Amino acid sequence: MAWTQNGLRTIELYDLSHTAAKPLLEQTEYPWEALGDIGSFILELGRSLPAEEYERRGEAVWVHKTAKIYPNNYIAGPCIIGAETEVRPGAFIRGNALVGANCVVGNSTELKNVILFDNVQVPHYNYVGDSILGYKAHMGAGSITSNVKSDKTLVTVRAGEERIETGLKKFGAMLGDFVEIGCNSVLNPGTVIGRNSRVYPLSSVRGFVPENHIFKQGDLVKIR
């Protein structure tokens, strides 16, 4: 089946009302175009956050006063953590991380150069790098984004027979709103999952999964 580029664009993947990164993302045609600007955007946004709502923790780290930050984790800047979000023990936030409201960053989860929309859950043993996760996206235990190709060449996004050159060496996954990723799945470099789609556990995914589909053992099944 030959897919067009419909469904890959920022406005088709995300409701931007659910992220503080709206001013950054609404300038893009495809969301991965924002990956190189996440750090500078966080620095600019962080300086404007109200002191009565956000606590400054170290250099370029802003944490909402209602967020629950458990002990025994590491948070590097630039980073913003939103209201009511939980950062659980063992989390490793390496910087350039914009984490929305009501999120869960779980034990032994690592984040690097990411945007997590509101209500995202990465709760158990996840690696999320150079990626954007939409509203209420959820990654099951042990699922990861692989953000660099083994041959270190630039990442392309494959949609059927089409190829979109991204010009990026590091590109994990773009997960649309309400996406569910099954446990122990690997999202290979350049993966894009459309809104409301699901990936079965133990999957290895590459390329584009259109919205409202199930990725099951390499096959695409329309959700009815």
PDB file of C-alpha atoms in Angstrom:
ATOM      1  CA  MET A   1       0.000   0.000   0.000  1.00  0.00           C
ATOM      2  CA  ALA A   2       1.481   3.370  -0.993  1.00  0.00           C
ATOM      3  CA  TRP A   3       0.811   6.076   1.565  1.00  0.00           C
ATOM      4  CA  THR A   4       0.934   9.775   0.817  1.00  0.00           C
ATOM      5  CA  GLN A   5       2.470  12.225   3.231  1.00  0.00           C
ATOM      6  CA  ASN A   6      -0.981  12.962   4.688  1.00  0.00           C
ATOM      7  CA  GLY A   7      -0.937  12.335   8.429  1.00  0.00           C
ATOM      8  CA  LEU A   8       2.746  13.166   8.898  1.00  0.00           C
ATOM      9  CA  ARG A   9       2.357  16.889   9.336  1.00  0.00           C
ATOM     10  CA  THR A  10       2.421  18.585  12.726  1.00  0.00           C
ATOM     11  CA  ILE A  11      -1.197  19.718  12.607  1.00  0.00           C
ATOM     12  CA  GLU A  12      -2.311  16.204  11.645  1.00  0.00           C
ATOM     13  CA  LEU A  13      -0.468  14.507  14.503  1.00  0.00           C
ATOM     14  CA  TYR A  14      -1.031  16.903  17.379  1.00  0.00           C
ATOM     15  CA  ASP A  15      -3.522  19.168  19.117  1.00  0.00           C
ATOM     16  CA  LEU A  16      -1.113  21.939  20.038  1.00  0.00           C
ATOM     17  CA  SER A  17      -3.368  23.266  22.802  1.00  0.00           C
ATOM     18  CA  HIS A  18      -1.933  20.502  25.005  1.00  0.00           C
ATOM     19  CA  THR A  19       1.680  21.670  25.106  1.00  0.00           C
ATOM     20  CA  ALA A  20       3.691  24.716  26.116  1.00  0.00           C
ATOM     21  CA  ALA A  21       5.707  24.061  22.943  1.00  0.00           C
ATOM     22  CA  LYS A  22       2.871  25.336  20.748  1.00  0.00           C
ATOM     23  CA  PRO A  23       4.788  28.486  19.653  1.00  0.00           C
ATOM     24  CA  LEU A  24       7.674  26.293  18.500  1.00  0.00           C
ATOM     25  CA  LEU A  25       5.679  23.532  16.829  1.00  0.00           C
ATOM     26  CA  GLU A  26       3.191  25.741  15.008  1.00  0.00           C
ATOM     27  CA  GLN A  27       6.097  27.098  12.949  1.00  0.00           C
ATOM     28  CA  THR A  28       6.828  23.633  11.535  1.00  0.00           C
ATOM     29  CA  GLU A  29       5.347  21.628   8.697  1.00  0.00           C
ATOM     30  CA  TYR A  30       6.690  18.365  10.097  1.00  0.00           C
ATOM     31  CA  PRO A  31       7.273  18.069  13.858  1.00  0.00           C
ATOM     32  CA  TRP A  32      10.842  16.765  13.618  1.00  0.00           C
ATOM     33  CA  GLU A  33      11.828  20.185  12.270  1.00  0.00           C
ATOM     34  CA  ALA A  34      11.609  21.398  15.885  1.00  0.00           C
ATOM     35  CA  LEU A  35      14.124  18.929  17.327  1.00  0.00           C
ATOM     36  CA  GLY A  36      17.142  21.197  16.893  1.00  0.00           C
ATOM     37  CA  ASP A  37      15.438  24.117  18.662  1.00  0.00           C
ATOM     38  CA  ILE A  38      14.054  22.437  21.789  1.00  0.00           C
ATOM     39  CA  GLY A  39      16.894  23.538  24.076  1.00  0.00           C
ATOM     40  CA  SER A  40      16.863  27.197  23.091  1.00  0.00           C
ATOM     41  CA  PHE A  41      13.057  27.274  23.257  1.00  0.00           C
ATOM     42  CA  ILE A  42      13.099  25.904  26.809  1.00  0.00           C
ATOM     43  CA  LEU A  43      15.641  28.513  27.896  1.00  0.00           C
ATOM     44  CA  GLU A  44      13.517  31.330  26.525  1.00  0.00           C
ATOM     45  CA  LEU A  45      10.271  29.957  27.918  1.00  0.00           C
ATOM     46  CA  GLY A  46      11.778  29.151  31.307  1.00  0.00           C
ATOM     47  CA  ARG A  47      12.855  32.733  31.905  1.00  0.00           C
ATOM     48  CA  SER A  48       9.246  33.858  31.410  1.00  0.00           C
ATOM     49  CA  LEU A  49       7.615  31.368  33.789  1.00  0.00           C
ATOM     50  CA  PRO A  50       5.950  32.911  36.851  1.00  0.00           C
ATOM     51  CA  ALA A  51       8.014  32.498  40.023  1.00  0.00           C
ATOM     52  CA  GLU A  52       4.880  31.913  42.077  1.00  0.00           C
ATOM     53  CA  GLU A  53       4.183  28.756  40.045  1.00  0.00           C
ATOM     54  CA  TYR A  54       7.631  27.400  39.123  1.00  0.00           C
ATOM     55  CA  GLU A  55      10.650  26.702  41.271  1.00  0.00           C
ATOM     56  CA  ARG A  56      14.108  27.173  39.791  1.00  0.00           C
ATOM     57  CA  ARG A  57      16.250  24.133  40.560  1.00  0.00           C
ATOM     58  CA  GLY A  58      19.846  24.534  39.522  1.00  0.00           C
ATOM     59  CA  GLU A  59      20.848  25.950  36.186  1.00  0.00           C
ATOM     60  CA  ALA A  60      18.041  26.149  33.611  1.00  0.00           C
ATOM     61  CA  VAL A  61      15.691  23.716  35.371  1.00  0.00           C
ATOM     62  CA  TRP A  62      12.156  24.900  36.135  1.00  0.00           C
ATOM     63  CA  VAL A  63       9.789  22.635  38.073  1.00  0.00           C
ATOM     64  CA  HIS A  64       6.148  23.434  38.738  1.00  0.00           C
ATOM     65  CA  LYS A  65       5.462  23.634  42.452  1.00  0.00           C
ATOM     66  CA  THR A  66       2.705  21.012  42.177  1.00  0.00           C
ATOM     67  CA  ALA A  67       4.974  18.478  40.451  1.00  0.00           C
ATOM     68  CA  LYS A  68       6.060  15.493  42.512  1.00  0.00           C
ATOM     69  CA  ILE A  69       9.779  14.881  42.194  1.00  0.00           C
ATOM     70  CA  TYR A  70      10.787  11.690  43.973  1.00  0.00           C
ATOM     71  CA  PRO A  71      14.314  11.244  45.363  1.00  0.00           C
ATOM     72  CA  ASN A  72      17.168   9.494  43.586  1.00  0.00           C
ATOM     73  CA  ASN A  73      16.778  10.910  40.096  1.00  0.00           C
ATOM     74  CA  TYR A  74      18.833  13.278  37.944  1.00  0.00           C
ATOM     75  CA  ILE A  75      17.481  16.318  36.095  1.00  0.00           C
ATOM     76  CA  ALA A  76      19.758  18.391  33.871  1.00  0.00           C
ATOM     77  CA  GLY A  77      18.848  21.615  32.133  1.00  0.00           C
ATOM     78  CA  PRO A  78      17.503  23.030  30.075  1.00  0.00           C
ATOM     79  CA  CYS A  79      14.338  21.396  31.364  1.00  0.00           C
ATOM     80  CA  ILE A  80      10.782  22.368  32.280  1.00  0.00           C
ATOM     81  CA  ILE A  81       8.511  20.039  34.252  1.00  0.00           C
ATOM     82  CA  GLY A  82       4.824  20.887  34.293  1.00  0.00           C
ATOM     83  CA  ALA A  83       2.065  20.883  36.867  1.00  0.00           C
ATOM     84  CA  GLU A  84       1.083  17.657  38.660  1.00  0.00           C
ATOM     85  CA  THR A  85       3.750  15.666  36.832  1.00  0.00           C
ATOM     86  CA  GLU A  86       5.550  12.808  38.596  1.00  0.00           C
ATOM     87  CA  VAL A  87       9.256  12.151  38.155  1.00  0.00           C
ATOM     88  CA  ARG A  88       9.853   8.822  39.860  1.00  0.00           C
ATOM     89  CA  PRO A  89      13.014   7.355  41.420  1.00  0.00           C
ATOM     90  CA  GLY A  90      15.787   6.472  39.021  1.00  0.00           C
ATOM     91  CA  ALA A  91      14.644   8.802  36.237  1.00  0.00           C
ATOM     92  CA  PHE A  92      17.488  10.308  34.179  1.00  0.00           C
ATOM     93  CA  ILE A  93      16.574  13.552  32.403  1.00  0.00           C
ATOM     94  CA  ARG A  94      19.620  14.549  30.390  1.00  0.00           C
ATOM     95  CA  GLY A  95      18.454  18.000  29.293  1.00  0.00           C
ATOM     96  CA  ASN A  96      16.505  19.651  26.487  1.00  0.00           C
ATOM     97  CA  ALA A  97      13.344  18.152  27.949  1.00  0.00           C
ATOM     98  CA  LEU A  98      10.000  19.937  27.959  1.00  0.00           C
ATOM     99  CA  VAL A  99       7.655  17.791  30.057  1.00  0.00           C
ATOM    100  CA  GLY A 100       4.009  18.833  30.176  1.00  0.00           C
ATOM    101  CA  ALA A 101       1.374  18.712  32.899  1.00  0.00           C
ATOM    102  CA  ASN A 102       0.053  15.479  34.461  1.00  0.00           C
ATOM    103  CA  CYS A 103       2.842  13.381  32.976  1.00  0.00           C
ATOM    104  CA  VAL A 104       4.620  10.365  34.434  1.00  0.00           C
ATOM    105  CA  VAL A 105       8.374   9.948  33.983  1.00  0.00           C
ATOM    106  CA  GLY A 106       8.981   6.592  35.555  1.00  0.00           C
ATOM    107  CA  ASN A 107      11.673   4.581  37.229  1.00  0.00           C
ATOM    108  CA  SER A 108      14.785   4.041  35.101  1.00  0.00           C
ATOM    109  CA  THR A 109      13.330   6.180  32.302  1.00  0.00           C
ATOM    110  CA  GLU A 110      15.771   8.329  30.347  1.00  0.00           C
ATOM    111  CA  LEU A 111      14.797  11.477  28.447  1.00  0.00           C
ATOM    112  CA  LYS A 112      16.952  13.525  26.072  1.00  0.00           C
ATOM    113  CA  ASN A 113      15.910  16.297  23.665  1.00  0.00           C
ATOM    114  CA  VAL A 114      12.192  15.649  23.868  1.00  0.00           C
ATOM    115  CA  ILE A 115       8.807  17.297  24.037  1.00  0.00           C
ATOM    116  CA  LEU A 116       6.202  15.469  26.105  1.00  0.00           C
ATOM    117  CA  PHE A 117       2.723  16.870  25.697  1.00  0.00           C
ATOM    118  CA  ASP A 118       0.350  16.953  28.674  1.00  0.00           C
ATOM    119  CA  ASN A 119      -0.745  13.596  30.142  1.00  0.00           C
ATOM    120  CA  VAL A 120       2.060  11.593  28.533  1.00  0.00           C
ATOM    121  CA  GLN A 121       3.205   8.467  30.364  1.00  0.00           C
ATOM    122  CA  VAL A 122       6.668   6.932  30.039  1.00  0.00           C
ATOM    123  CA  PRO A 123       6.445   5.067  33.331  1.00  0.00           C
ATOM    124  CA  HIS A 124       8.803   2.071  33.277  1.00  0.00           C
ATOM    125  CA  TYR A 125      12.267   1.505  31.803  1.00  0.00           C
ATOM    126  CA  ASN A 126      11.814   3.706  28.742  1.00  0.00           C
ATOM    127  CA  TYR A 127      14.397   5.532  26.643  1.00  0.00           C
ATOM    128  CA  VAL A 128      12.974   8.534  24.792  1.00  0.00           C
ATOM    129  CA  GLY A 129      15.456  10.574  22.789  1.00  0.00           C
ATOM    130  CA  ASP A 130      15.070  13.169  20.020  1.00  0.00           C
ATOM    131  CA  SER A 131      11.341  12.537  20.013  1.00  0.00           C
ATOM    132  CA  ILE A 132       7.967  14.240  20.438  1.00  0.00           C
ATOM    133  CA  LEU A 133       5.119  12.476  22.245  1.00  0.00           C
ATOM    134  CA  GLY A 134       1.596  13.786  21.780  1.00  0.00           C
ATOM    135  CA  TYR A 135      -1.274  14.277  24.218  1.00  0.00           C
ATOM    136  CA  LYS A 136      -2.010  11.158  26.286  1.00  0.00           C
ATOM    137  CA  ALA A 137       0.589   9.097  24.433  1.00  0.00           C
ATOM    138  CA  HIS A 138       1.738   6.096  26.454  1.00  0.00           C
ATOM    139  CA  MET A 139       4.810   3.898  26.128  1.00  0.00           C
ATOM    140  CA  GLY A 140       4.577   0.470  27.730  1.00  0.00           C
ATOM    141  CA  ALA A 141       7.262  -0.933  29.997  1.00  0.00           C
ATOM    142  CA  GLY A 142      10.610  -1.384  28.287  1.00  0.00           C
ATOM    143  CA  SER A 143       9.616   0.297  25.010  1.00  0.00           C
ATOM    144  CA  ILE A 144      12.239   2.656  23.589  1.00  0.00           C
ATOM    145  CA  THR A 145      12.997   5.067  20.794  1.00  0.00           C
ATOM    146  CA  SER A 146      16.142   4.281  18.829  1.00  0.00           C
ATOM    147  CA  ASN A 147      17.384   7.654  17.653  1.00  0.00           C
ATOM    148  CA  VAL A 148      20.552   6.942  15.621  1.00  0.00           C
ATOM    149  CA  LYS A 149      20.887   4.591  12.645  1.00  0.00           C
ATOM    150  CA  SER A 150      23.474   1.849  12.982  1.00  0.00           C
ATOM    151  CA  ASP A 151      25.395   3.197   9.971  1.00  0.00           C
ATOM    152  CA  LYS A 152      25.168   6.770  11.348  1.00  0.00           C
ATOM    153  CA  THR A 153      23.665   8.122   8.121  1.00  0.00           C
ATOM    154  CA  LEU A 154      20.927  10.781   8.064  1.00  0.00           C
ATOM    155  CA  VAL A 155      17.428   9.643   8.959  1.00  0.00           C
ATOM    156  CA  THR A 156      14.654   9.451   6.388  1.00  0.00           C
ATOM    157  CA  VAL A 157      10.958   8.961   7.119  1.00  0.00           C
ATOM    158  CA  ARG A 158       9.442   6.165   5.043  1.00  0.00           C
ATOM    159  CA  ALA A 159       5.761   6.304   4.152  1.00  0.00           C
ATOM    160  CA  GLY A 160       5.080   3.421   1.792  1.00  0.00           C
ATOM    161  CA  GLU A 161       7.213   4.035  -1.289  1.00  0.00           C
ATOM    162  CA  GLU A 162       7.830   7.663  -0.355  1.00  0.00           C
ATOM    163  CA  ARG A 163      10.887   8.954   1.461  1.00  0.00           C
ATOM    164  CA  ILE A 164      11.186  12.263   3.292  1.00  0.00           C
ATOM    165  CA  GLU A 165      14.724  13.428   3.896  1.00  0.00           C
ATOM    166  CA  THR A 166      14.975  14.963   7.373  1.00  0.00           C
ATOM    167  CA  GLY A 167      18.623  16.062   7.312  1.00  0.00           C
ATOM    168  CA  LEU A 168      18.903  14.771  10.881  1.00  0.00           C
ATOM    169  CA  LYS A 169      21.399  12.300  12.279  1.00  0.00           C
ATOM    170  CA  LYS A 170      19.394  11.941  15.499  1.00  0.00           C
ATOM    171  CA  PHE A 171      15.653  11.344  15.207  1.00  0.00           C
ATOM    172  CA  GLY A 172      13.738   8.947  17.437  1.00  0.00           C
ATOM    173  CA  ALA A 173       9.954   8.892  17.036  1.00  0.00           C
ATOM    174  CA  MET A 174       7.006  11.215  16.593  1.00  0.00           C
ATOM    175  CA  LEU A 175       3.987   9.816  18.456  1.00  0.00           C
ATOM    176  CA  GLY A 176       0.654  11.457  17.724  1.00  0.00           C
ATOM    177  CA  ASP A 177      -2.046  12.138  20.283  1.00  0.00           C
ATOM    178  CA  PHE A 178      -3.466   9.068  22.097  1.00  0.00           C
ATOM    179  CA  VAL A 179      -0.845   6.661  20.714  1.00  0.00           C
ATOM    180  CA  GLU A 180      -0.263   3.413  22.639  1.00  0.00           C
ATOM    181  CA  ILE A 181       3.079   1.609  22.380  1.00  0.00           C
ATOM    182  CA  GLY A 182       3.197  -1.981  23.614  1.00  0.00           C
ATOM    183  CA  CYS A 183       5.747  -3.277  26.092  1.00  0.00           C
ATOM    184  CA  ASN A 184       9.317  -3.977  24.931  1.00  0.00           C
ATOM    185  CA  SER A 185       8.782  -2.438  21.505  1.00  0.00           C
ATOM    186  CA  VAL A 186      11.526  -0.621  19.574  1.00  0.00           C
ATOM    187  CA  LEU A 187      10.682   2.467  17.545  1.00  0.00           C
ATOM    188  CA  ASN A 188      13.491   2.717  15.011  1.00  0.00           C
ATOM    189  CA  PRO A 189      14.934   6.051  13.796  1.00  0.00           C
ATOM    190  CA  GLY A 190      12.400   8.052  11.802  1.00  0.00           C
ATOM    191  CA  THR A 191       9.267   6.340  13.125  1.00  0.00           C
ATOM    192  CA  VAL A 192       6.019   8.345  12.990  1.00  0.00           C
ATOM    193  CA  ILE A 193       2.853   6.955  14.602  1.00  0.00           C
ATOM    194  CA  GLY A 194      -0.428   8.655  13.692  1.00  0.00           C
ATOM    195  CA  ARG A 195      -3.116   9.701  16.129  1.00  0.00           C
ATOM    196  CA  ASN A 196      -5.025   7.000  18.005  1.00  0.00           C
ATOM    197  CA  SER A 197      -2.828   4.207  16.671  1.00  0.00           C
ATOM    198  CA  ARG A 198      -1.478   1.260  18.639  1.00  0.00           C
ATOM    199  CA  VAL A 199       1.656  -0.818  18.453  1.00  0.00           C
ATOM    200  CA  TYR A 200       1.561  -4.417  19.677  1.00  0.00           C
ATOM    201  CA  PRO A 201       4.084  -5.517  22.333  1.00  0.00           C
ATOM    202  CA  LEU A 202       7.475  -6.804  21.159  1.00  0.00           C
ATOM    203  CA  SER A 203       7.231  -4.884  17.885  1.00  0.00           C
ATOM    204  CA  SER A 204      10.059  -3.386  15.842  1.00  0.00           C
ATOM    205  CA  VAL A 205       8.610  -0.396  14.017  1.00  0.00           C
ATOM    206  CA  ARG A 206      10.110   1.694  11.233  1.00  0.00           C
ATOM    207  CA  GLY A 207       8.490   4.349   9.077  1.00  0.00           C
ATOM    208  CA  PHE A 208       4.939   5.669   9.175  1.00  0.00           C
ATOM    209  CA  VAL A 209       1.932   4.081  10.864  1.00  0.00           C
ATOM    210  CA  PRO A 210      -1.190   6.037   9.815  1.00  0.00           C
ATOM    211  CA  GLU A 211      -3.750   7.234  12.319  1.00  0.00           C
ATOM    212  CA  ASN A 212      -6.355   4.835  13.680  1.00  0.00           C
ATOM    213  CA  HIS A 213      -4.328   1.708  12.852  1.00  0.00           C
ATOM    214  CA  ILE A 214      -2.871  -1.210  14.784  1.00  0.00           C
ATOM    215  CA  PHE A 215       0.704  -2.255  14.001  1.00  0.00           C
ATOM    216  CA  LYS A 216       0.647  -6.006  14.556  1.00  0.00           C
ATOM    217  CA  GLN A 217       3.661  -8.168  13.679  1.00  0.00           C
ATOM    218  CA  GLY A 218       4.541  -5.864  10.799  1.00  0.00           C
ATOM    219  CA  ASP A 219       0.981  -5.666   9.433  1.00  0.00           C
ATOM    220  CA  LEU A 220      -1.311  -2.655   9.575  1.00  0.00           C
ATOM    221  CA  VAL A 221      -4.902  -3.238  10.648  1.00  0.00           C
ATOM    222  CA  LYS A 222      -7.509  -0.480  10.546  1.00  0.00           C
ATOM    223  CA  ILE A 223      -9.203   0.192  13.896  1.00  0.00           C
ATOM    224  CA  ARG A 224     -12.938  -0.221  13.423  1.00  0.00           C
TER     225      ARG A 224
END
